[in-house]
Coordinates of C-alpha atoms in Angstrom, one line a residue:
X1 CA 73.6 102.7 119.7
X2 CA 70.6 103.5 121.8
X3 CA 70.4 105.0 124.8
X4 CA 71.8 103.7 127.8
X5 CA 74.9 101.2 128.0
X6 CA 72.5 97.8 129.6
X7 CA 69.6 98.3 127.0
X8 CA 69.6 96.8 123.8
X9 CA 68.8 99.1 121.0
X10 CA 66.8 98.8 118.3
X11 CA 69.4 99.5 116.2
X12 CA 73.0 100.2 115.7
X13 CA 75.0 102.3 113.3
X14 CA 78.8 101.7 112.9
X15 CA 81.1 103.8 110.6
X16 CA 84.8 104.3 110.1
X17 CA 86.6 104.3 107.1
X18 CA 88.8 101.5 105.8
X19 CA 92.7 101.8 105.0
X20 CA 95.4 99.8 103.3
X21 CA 98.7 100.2 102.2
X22 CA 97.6 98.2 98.5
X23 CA 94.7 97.5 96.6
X24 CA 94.6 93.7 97.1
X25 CA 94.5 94.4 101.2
X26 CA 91.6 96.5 100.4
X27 CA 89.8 93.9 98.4
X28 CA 90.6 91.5 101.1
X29 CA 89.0 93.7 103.8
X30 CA 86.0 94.4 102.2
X31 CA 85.2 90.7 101.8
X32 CA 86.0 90.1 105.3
X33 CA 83.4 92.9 106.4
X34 CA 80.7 91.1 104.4
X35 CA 82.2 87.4 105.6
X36 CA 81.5 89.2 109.4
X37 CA 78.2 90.6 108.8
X38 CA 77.0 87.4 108.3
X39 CA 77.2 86.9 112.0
X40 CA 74.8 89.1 113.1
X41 CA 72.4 87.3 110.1
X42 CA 73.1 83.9 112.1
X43 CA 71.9 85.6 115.1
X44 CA 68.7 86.7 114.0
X45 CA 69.4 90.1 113.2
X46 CA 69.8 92.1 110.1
X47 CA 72.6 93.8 108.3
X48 CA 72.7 96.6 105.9
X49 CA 76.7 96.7 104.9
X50 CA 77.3 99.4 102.9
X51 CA 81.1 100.3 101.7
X52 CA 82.0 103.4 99.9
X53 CA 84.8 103.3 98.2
X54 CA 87.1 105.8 99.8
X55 CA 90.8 107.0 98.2
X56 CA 93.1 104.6 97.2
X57 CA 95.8 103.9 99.0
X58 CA 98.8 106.0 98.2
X59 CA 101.1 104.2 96.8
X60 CA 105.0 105.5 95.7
X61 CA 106.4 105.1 92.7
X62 CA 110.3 103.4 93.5
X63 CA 111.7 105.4 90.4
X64 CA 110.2 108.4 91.3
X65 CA 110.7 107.9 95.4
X66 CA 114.4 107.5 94.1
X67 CA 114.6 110.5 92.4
X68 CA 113.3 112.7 95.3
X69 CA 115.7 111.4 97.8
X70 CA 118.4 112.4 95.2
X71 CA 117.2 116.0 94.2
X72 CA 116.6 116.8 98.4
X73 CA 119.4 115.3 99.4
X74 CA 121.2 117.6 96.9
X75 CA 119.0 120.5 98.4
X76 CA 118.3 120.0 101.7
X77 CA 121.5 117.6 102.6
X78 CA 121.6 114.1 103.5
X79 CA 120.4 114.7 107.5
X80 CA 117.7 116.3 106.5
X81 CA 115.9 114.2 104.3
X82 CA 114.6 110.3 105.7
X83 CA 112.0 108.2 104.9
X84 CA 109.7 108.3 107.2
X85 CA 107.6 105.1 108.5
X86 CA 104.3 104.0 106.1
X87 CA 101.2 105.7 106.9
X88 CA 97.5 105.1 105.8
X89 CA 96.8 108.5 104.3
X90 CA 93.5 109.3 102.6
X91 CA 95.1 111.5 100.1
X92 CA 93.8 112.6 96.7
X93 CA 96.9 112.5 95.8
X94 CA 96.6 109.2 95.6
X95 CA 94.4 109.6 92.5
X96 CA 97.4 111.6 91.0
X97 CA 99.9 108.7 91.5
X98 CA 97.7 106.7 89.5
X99 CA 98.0 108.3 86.7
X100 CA 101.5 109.6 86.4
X101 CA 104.8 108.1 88.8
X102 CA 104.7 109.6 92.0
X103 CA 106.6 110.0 95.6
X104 CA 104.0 111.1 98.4
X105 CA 106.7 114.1 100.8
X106 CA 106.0 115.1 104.2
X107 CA 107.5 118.7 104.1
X108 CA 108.0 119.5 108.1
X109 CA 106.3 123.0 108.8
X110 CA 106.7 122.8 112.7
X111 CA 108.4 126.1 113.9
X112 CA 111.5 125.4 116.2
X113 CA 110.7 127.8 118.7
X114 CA 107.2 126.6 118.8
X115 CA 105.6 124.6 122.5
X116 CA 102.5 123.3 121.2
X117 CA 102.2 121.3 118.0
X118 CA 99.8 122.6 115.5
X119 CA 98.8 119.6 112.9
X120 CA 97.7 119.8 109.3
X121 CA 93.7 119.0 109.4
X122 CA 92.8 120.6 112.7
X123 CA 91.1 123.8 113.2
X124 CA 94.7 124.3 114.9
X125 CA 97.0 124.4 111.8
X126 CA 99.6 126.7 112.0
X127 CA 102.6 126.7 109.3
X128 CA 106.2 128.1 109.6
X129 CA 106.0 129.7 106.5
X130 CA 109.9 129.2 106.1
X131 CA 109.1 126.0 105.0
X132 CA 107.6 127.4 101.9
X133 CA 110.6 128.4 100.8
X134 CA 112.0 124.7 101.2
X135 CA 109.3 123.2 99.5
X136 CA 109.7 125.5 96.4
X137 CA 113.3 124.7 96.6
X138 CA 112.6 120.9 97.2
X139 CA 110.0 120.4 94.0
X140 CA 111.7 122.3 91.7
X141 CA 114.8 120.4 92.0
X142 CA 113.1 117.1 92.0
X143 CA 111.2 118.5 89.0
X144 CA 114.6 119.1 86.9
X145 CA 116.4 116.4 88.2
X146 CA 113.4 113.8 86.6
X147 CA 113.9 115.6 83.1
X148 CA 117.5 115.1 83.4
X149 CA 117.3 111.5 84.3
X150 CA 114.3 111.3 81.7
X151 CA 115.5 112.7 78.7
X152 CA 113.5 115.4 79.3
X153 CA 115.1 119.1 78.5

């Protein structure tokens, strides 16, 4: 906003998005963004809040989640597979696991012999393609062990 840190601007633009782990968080802290707005109102000033609904928030399945830790730990083995702490992802996948029961995976692609790390979404991205062959392994099998568990040949 403006120009230099001890002028007041005319006018100031904030954006970010907005994360939850559940819909009614969400709700919650869209209201509160309007609810805060109001401030600036009180103090003569003037709001234009827009939100733009983003991606959901991913959100697993417990039948399916509990079906994937089975098939990989059948694959992978049981030190290999975790669950890993809750993260605010903007996925479209979380679009999918609307529509059908789903388990968001975090396949690690990091190569062992590798220094620096190279994340997914960076102009950076590097993948140990290795882990392609695990990942094949890893949906397949969580694939066929659903139809078993499912009734589904």
């Amino acid at each position: 906003a403006g120009t230099a840190m001890n002028v007041i601007p005319e006018s100031v633009e904030i954006t970010g998005t907005m994360r939850s782990f559940n819909r009614e968080t969400r709700k919650l802290l869209q209201e509160e963004m309007k609810r805060a707005s109001k401030v600036v109102e009180a103090l003569g000033g003037k709001v234009d809040l827009t939100i733009t609904e983003g991606y959901p928030p991913v959100i697993n399945d417990d039948k399916a989640t509990e079906v994937a830790f089975s098939a990989l730990r059948g694959v992978l083995g049981e030190n290999r597979v975790f669950e890993a702490p809750p993260i605010m992802a903007a996925e479209d996948f979380a679009y999918m696991a609307q529509e059908a029961p789903s388990c968001y995976l975090a396949l690690g692609v990091r190569g062992h012999d590798w220094e620096d790390e190279f994340n997914v979404h960076t102009p950076t991205f590097r993948i140990d393609e290795s882990a392609l062959k695990v990942g094949t392994a890893s949906m397949v099998a969580m694939a066929v062990e659903w139809m078993q568990r499912n009734g589904e040949n």
